[in-house]
Short mmCIF file of C-alpha atoms and ligand atoms in Angstrom, two decimals:
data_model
loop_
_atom_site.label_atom_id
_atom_site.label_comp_id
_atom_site.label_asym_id
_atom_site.label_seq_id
_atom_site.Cartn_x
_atom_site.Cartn_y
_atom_site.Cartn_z
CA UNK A 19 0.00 0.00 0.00
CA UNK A 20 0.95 3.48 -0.78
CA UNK A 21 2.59 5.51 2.01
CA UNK A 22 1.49 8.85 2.87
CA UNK A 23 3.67 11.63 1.83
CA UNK A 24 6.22 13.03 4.20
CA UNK A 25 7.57 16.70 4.02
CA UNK A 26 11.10 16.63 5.69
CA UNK A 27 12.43 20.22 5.96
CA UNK A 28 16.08 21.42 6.01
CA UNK A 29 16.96 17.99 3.96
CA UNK A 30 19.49 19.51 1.41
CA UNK A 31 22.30 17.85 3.54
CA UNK A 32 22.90 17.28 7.04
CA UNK A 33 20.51 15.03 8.87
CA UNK A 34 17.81 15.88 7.23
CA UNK A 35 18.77 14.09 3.66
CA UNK A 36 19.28 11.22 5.20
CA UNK A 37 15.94 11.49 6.74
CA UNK A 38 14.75 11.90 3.56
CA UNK A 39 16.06 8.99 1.93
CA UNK A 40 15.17 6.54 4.65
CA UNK A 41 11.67 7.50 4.46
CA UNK A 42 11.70 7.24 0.61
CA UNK A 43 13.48 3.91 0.82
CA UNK A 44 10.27 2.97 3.31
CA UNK A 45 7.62 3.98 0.84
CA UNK A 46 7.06 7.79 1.20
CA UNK A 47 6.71 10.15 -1.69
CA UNK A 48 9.45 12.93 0.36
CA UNK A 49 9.35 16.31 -0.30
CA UNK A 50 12.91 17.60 -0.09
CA UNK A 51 12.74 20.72 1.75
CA UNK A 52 15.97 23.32 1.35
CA UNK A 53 16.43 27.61 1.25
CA UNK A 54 19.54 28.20 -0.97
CA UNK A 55 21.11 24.72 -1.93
CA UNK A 56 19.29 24.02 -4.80
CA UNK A 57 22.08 21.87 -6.30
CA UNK A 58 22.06 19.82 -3.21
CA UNK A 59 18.72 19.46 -2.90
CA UNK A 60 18.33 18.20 -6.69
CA UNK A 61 21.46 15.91 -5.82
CA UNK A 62 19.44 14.50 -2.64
CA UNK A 63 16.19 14.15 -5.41
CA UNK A 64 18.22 12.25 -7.31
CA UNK A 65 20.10 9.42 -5.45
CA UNK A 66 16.65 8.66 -4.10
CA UNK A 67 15.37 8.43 -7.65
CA UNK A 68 18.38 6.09 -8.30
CA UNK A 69 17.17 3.74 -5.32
CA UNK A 70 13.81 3.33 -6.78
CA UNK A 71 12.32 6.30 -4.08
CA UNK A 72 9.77 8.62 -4.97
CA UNK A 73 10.84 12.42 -3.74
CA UNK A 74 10.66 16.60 -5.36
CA UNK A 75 13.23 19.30 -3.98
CA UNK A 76 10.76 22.53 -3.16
CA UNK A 77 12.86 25.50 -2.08
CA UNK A 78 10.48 27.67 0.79
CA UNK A 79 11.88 29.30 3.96
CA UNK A 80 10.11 27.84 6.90
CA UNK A 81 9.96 30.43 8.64
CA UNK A 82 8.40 32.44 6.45
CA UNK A 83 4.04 32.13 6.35
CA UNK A 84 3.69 33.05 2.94
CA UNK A 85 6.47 30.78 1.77
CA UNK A 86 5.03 28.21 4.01
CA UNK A 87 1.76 28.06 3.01
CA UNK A 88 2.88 28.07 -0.72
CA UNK A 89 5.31 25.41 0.40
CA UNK A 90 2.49 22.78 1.87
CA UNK A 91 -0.09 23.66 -1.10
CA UNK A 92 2.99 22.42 -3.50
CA UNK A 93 3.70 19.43 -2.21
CA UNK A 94 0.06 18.58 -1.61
CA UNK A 95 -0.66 19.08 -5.57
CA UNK A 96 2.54 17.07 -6.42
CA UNK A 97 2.60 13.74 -3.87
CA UNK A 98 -0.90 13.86 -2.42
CA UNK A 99 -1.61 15.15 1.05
CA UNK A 100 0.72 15.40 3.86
CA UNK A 101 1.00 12.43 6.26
CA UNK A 102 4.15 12.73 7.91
CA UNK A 103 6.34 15.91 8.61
CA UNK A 104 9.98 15.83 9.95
CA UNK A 105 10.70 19.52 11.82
CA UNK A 106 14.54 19.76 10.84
CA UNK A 107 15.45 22.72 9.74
CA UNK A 108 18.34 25.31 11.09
CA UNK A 109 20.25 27.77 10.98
CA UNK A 110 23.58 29.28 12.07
CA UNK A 111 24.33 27.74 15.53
CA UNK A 112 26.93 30.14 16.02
CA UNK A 113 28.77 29.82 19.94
CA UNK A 114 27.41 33.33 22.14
CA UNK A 115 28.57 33.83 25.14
CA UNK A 116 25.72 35.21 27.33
CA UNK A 117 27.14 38.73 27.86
CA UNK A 118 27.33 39.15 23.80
CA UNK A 119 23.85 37.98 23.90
CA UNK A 120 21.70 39.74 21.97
CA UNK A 121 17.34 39.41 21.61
CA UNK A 122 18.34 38.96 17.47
CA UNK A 123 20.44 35.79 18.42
CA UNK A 124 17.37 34.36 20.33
CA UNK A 125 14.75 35.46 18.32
CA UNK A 126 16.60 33.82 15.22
CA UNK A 127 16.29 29.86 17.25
CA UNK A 128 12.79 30.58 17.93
CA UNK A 129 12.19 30.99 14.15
CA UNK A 130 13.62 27.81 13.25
CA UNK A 131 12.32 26.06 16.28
CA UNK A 132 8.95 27.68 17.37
CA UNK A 133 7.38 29.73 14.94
CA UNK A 134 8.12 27.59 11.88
CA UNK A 135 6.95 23.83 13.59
CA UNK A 136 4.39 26.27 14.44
CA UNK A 137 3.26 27.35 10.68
CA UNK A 138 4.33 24.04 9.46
CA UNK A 139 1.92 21.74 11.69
CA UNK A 140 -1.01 24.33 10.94
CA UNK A 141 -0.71 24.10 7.38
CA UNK A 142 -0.54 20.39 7.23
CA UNK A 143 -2.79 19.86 9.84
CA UNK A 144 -5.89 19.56 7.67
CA UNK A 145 -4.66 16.48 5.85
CA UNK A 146 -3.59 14.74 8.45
CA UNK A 147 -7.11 14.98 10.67
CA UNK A 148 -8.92 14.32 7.42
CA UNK A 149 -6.83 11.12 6.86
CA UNK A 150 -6.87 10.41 10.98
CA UNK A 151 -3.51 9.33 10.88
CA UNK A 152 -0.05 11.27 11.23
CA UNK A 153 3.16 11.53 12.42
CA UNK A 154 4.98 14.48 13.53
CA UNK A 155 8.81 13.98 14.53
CA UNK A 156 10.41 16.96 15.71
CA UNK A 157 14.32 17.08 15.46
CA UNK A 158 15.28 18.15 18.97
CA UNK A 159 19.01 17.68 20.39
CA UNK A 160 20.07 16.90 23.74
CA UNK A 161 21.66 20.01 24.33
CA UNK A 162 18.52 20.63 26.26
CA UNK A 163 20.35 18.09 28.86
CA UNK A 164 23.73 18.85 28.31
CA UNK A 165 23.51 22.75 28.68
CA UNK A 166 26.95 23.43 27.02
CA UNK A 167 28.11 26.78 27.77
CA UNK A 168 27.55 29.98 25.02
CA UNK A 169 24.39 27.55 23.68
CA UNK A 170 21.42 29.38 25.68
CA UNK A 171 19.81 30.82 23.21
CA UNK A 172 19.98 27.51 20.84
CA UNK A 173 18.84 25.85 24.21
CA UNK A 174 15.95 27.83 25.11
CA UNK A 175 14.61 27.35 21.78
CA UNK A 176 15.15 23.65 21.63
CA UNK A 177 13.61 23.28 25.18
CA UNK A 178 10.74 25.54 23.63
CA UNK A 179 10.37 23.09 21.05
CA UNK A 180 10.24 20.42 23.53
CA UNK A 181 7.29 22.00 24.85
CA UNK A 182 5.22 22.14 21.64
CA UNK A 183 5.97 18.24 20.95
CA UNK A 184 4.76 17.08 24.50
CA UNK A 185 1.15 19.52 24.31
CA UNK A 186 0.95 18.38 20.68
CA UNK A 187 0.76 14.73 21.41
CA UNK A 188 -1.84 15.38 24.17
CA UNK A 189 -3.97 17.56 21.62
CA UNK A 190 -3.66 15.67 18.53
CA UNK A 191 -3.73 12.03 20.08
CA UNK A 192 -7.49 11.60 19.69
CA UNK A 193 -6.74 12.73 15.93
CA UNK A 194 -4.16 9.68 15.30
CA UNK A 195 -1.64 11.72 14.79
CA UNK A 196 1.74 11.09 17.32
CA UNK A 197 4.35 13.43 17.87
CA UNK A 198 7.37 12.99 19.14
CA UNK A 199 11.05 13.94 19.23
CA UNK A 200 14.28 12.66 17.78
CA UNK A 201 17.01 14.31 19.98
CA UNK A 202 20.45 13.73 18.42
CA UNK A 203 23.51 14.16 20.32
CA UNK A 204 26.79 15.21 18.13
CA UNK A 205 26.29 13.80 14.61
CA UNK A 206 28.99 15.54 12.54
CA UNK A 207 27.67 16.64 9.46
CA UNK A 208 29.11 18.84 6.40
CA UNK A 209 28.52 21.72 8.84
CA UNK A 210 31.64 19.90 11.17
CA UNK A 211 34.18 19.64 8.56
CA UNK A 212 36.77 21.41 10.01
CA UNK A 213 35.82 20.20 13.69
CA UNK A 214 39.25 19.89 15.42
CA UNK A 215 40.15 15.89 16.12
CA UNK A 216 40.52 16.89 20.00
CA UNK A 217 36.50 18.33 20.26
CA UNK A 218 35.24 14.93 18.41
CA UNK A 219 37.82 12.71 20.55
CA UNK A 220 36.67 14.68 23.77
CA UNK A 221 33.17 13.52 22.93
CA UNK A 222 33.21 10.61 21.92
CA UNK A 223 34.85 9.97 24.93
CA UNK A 224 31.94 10.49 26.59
CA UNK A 225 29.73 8.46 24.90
CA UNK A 226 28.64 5.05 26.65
CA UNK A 227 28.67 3.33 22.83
CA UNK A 228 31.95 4.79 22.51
CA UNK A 229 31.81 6.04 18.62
CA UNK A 230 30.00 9.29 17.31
CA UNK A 231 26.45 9.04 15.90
CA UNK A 232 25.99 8.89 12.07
CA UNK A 233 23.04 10.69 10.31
CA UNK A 234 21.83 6.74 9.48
CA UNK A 235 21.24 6.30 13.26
CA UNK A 236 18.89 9.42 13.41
CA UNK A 237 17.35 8.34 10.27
CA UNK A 238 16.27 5.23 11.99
CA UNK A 239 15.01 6.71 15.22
CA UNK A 240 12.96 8.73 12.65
CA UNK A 241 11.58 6.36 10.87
CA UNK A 242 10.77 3.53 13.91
CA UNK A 243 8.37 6.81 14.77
CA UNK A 244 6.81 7.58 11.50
CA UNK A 245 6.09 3.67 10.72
CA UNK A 246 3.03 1.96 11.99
CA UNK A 247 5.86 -0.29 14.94
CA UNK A 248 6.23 2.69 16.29
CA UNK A 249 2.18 3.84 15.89
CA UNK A 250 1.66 3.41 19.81
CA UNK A 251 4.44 6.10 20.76
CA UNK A 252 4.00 9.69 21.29
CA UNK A 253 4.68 12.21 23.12
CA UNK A 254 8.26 10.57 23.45
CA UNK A 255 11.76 12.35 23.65
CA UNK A 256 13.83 9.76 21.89
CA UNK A 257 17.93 10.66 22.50
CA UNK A 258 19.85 9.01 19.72
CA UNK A 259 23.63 10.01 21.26
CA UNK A 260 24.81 6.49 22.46
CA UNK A 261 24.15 7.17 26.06
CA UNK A 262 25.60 10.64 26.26
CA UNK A 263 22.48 11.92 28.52
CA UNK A 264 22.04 8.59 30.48
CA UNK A 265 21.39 9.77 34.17
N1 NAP B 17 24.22 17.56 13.47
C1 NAP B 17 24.19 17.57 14.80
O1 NAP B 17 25.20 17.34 15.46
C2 NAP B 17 22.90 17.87 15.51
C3 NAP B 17 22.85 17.60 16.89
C4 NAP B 17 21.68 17.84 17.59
C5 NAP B 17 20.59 18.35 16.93
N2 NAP B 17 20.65 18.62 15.60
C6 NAP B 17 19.45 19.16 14.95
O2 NAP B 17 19.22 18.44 13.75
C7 NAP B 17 18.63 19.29 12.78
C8 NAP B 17 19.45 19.25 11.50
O3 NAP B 17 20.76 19.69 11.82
P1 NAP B 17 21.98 19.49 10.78
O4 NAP B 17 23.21 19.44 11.60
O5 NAP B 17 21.66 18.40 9.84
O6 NAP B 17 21.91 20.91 10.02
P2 NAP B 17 22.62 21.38 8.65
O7 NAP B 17 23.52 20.33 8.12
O8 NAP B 17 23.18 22.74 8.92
O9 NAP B 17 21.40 21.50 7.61
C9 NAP B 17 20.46 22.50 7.79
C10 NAP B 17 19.39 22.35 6.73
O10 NAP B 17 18.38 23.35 6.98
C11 NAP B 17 18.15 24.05 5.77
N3 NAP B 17 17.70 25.40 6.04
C12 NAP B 17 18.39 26.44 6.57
N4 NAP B 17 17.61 27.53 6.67
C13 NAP B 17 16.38 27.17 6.19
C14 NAP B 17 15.15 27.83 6.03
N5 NAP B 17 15.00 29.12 6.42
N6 NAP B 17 14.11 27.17 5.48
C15 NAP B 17 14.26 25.86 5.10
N7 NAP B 17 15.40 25.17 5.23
C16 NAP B 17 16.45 25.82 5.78
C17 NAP B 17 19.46 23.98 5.02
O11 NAP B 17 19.19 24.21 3.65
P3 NAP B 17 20.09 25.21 2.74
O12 NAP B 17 21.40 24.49 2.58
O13 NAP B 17 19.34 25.33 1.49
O14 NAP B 17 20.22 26.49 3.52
C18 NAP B 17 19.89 22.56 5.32
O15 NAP B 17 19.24 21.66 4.45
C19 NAP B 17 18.54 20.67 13.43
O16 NAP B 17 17.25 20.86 13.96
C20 NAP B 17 19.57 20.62 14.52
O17 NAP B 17 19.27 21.50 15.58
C21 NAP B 17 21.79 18.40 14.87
#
């Protein structure tokens, strides 16, 4: 049986193409979700293609209304309405120190992390309570437990997104639709190229499983939630970070 679609933002690289191509390689027709990488985001389109996937790069800023209502009405008219949607998208994460700390550099998290799950999850709403079924996985991290100094304004939007998943679930539960949240510890990315060996060796010292994360094992986590094994889950905060945050 056909899968319903699944709209995976900020999946020009990172973790969120490999999102993307797990849930095409489980069934989904994937909207590839990116701002400026076009070439990237074609390039994502296109090894899924190759694996027999089903998935259309649609350039929007998510934090934008406009661009995310235009966004959502796209992807609808292309793969049919929208069953699951992955909240990945981010920007800069740059390090401030609290006493550099300016209302910009918090507002900016919030955008990512806030207001655009918030636009997002209205716009796709409709489908999903017409089709009583859906799965909303938010992409936390587990900074929110680690707390790693010049991060607070990162943090306090990542705890804030916290917040939406758990009232979410409550809401939306008698709808069939779970939400839950994927909250990866260090995965490097493209973004970590020119981490310095000592940071990664430092942490991954301190992981239990004793190796760093790969964007695979989020991709998993991801998909366990958005498959109908993991239909009985919500409201969950799922840490994929080999043990990083056991306590
Ligand atoms: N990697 C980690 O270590 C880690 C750890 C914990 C949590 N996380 C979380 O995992 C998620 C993905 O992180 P990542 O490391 O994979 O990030 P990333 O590699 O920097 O990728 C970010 C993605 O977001 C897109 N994007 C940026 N601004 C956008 C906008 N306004 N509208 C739509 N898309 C936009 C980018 O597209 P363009 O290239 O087109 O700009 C790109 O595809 C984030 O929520 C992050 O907080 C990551």
């Amino acid at each position: 049986m056909a899968r319903p679609a699944a709209l995976v933002t900020g999946a020009s690289r990172g973790l969120g193409a490999r999102i993307a191509a797990r849930l095409a390689a489980d069934g989904h027709p994937v909207a590839v979700n990116y701002a400026r990488s076009a070439d990237a985001a074609h390039h994502v389109v296109q090894r899924i293609t190759a694996e027999g996937g089903a998935a259309r790069a649609y350039r929007a800023d998510v934090t934008d209304d406009a661009q995310v209502a235009a966004l959502v009405d796209d992807v609808r008219r292309d793969l049919g309405p929208v069953g699951v949607l992955v909240l990945n998208a981010t920007g800069p994460q740059p390090k401030v120190p609290v006493d550099a700390l300016d209302w910009p550099d918090v507002a900016q998290h919030l955008d990512f992390f806030v207001r655009s799950p918030v636009l997002l999850l209205r716009a796709v709403l409709p489908d999903m309570r017409r089709a009583g079924w859906g799965r909303v996985v938010h992409i936390g991290s587990d900074v929110v437990q680690r707390l790693p100094p010049g991060s607070s304004a990162y943090v306090a939007a990542k705890a804030a997104q916290r917040g939406l998943a758990g009232v979410w679930a409550k809401e939306l539960g008698p709808l069939g639709i779970t939400v839950n949240t994927v909250a990866p510890g260090w995965i490097p990315v493209e973004r970590h190229a020119d981490a310095a060996p000592e940071a990664l060796a430092e942490y991954e010292a301190g992981v239990p499983l004793g190796r760093m994360g790969v964007p695979d094992d989020v991709a998993a986590a991801v998909a366990y939630l958005v498959s109908d094994a993991g239909g009985f889950v919500t409201g969950a905060w799922l840490p994929v970070n080999g043990g990083s945050t056991i306590s």
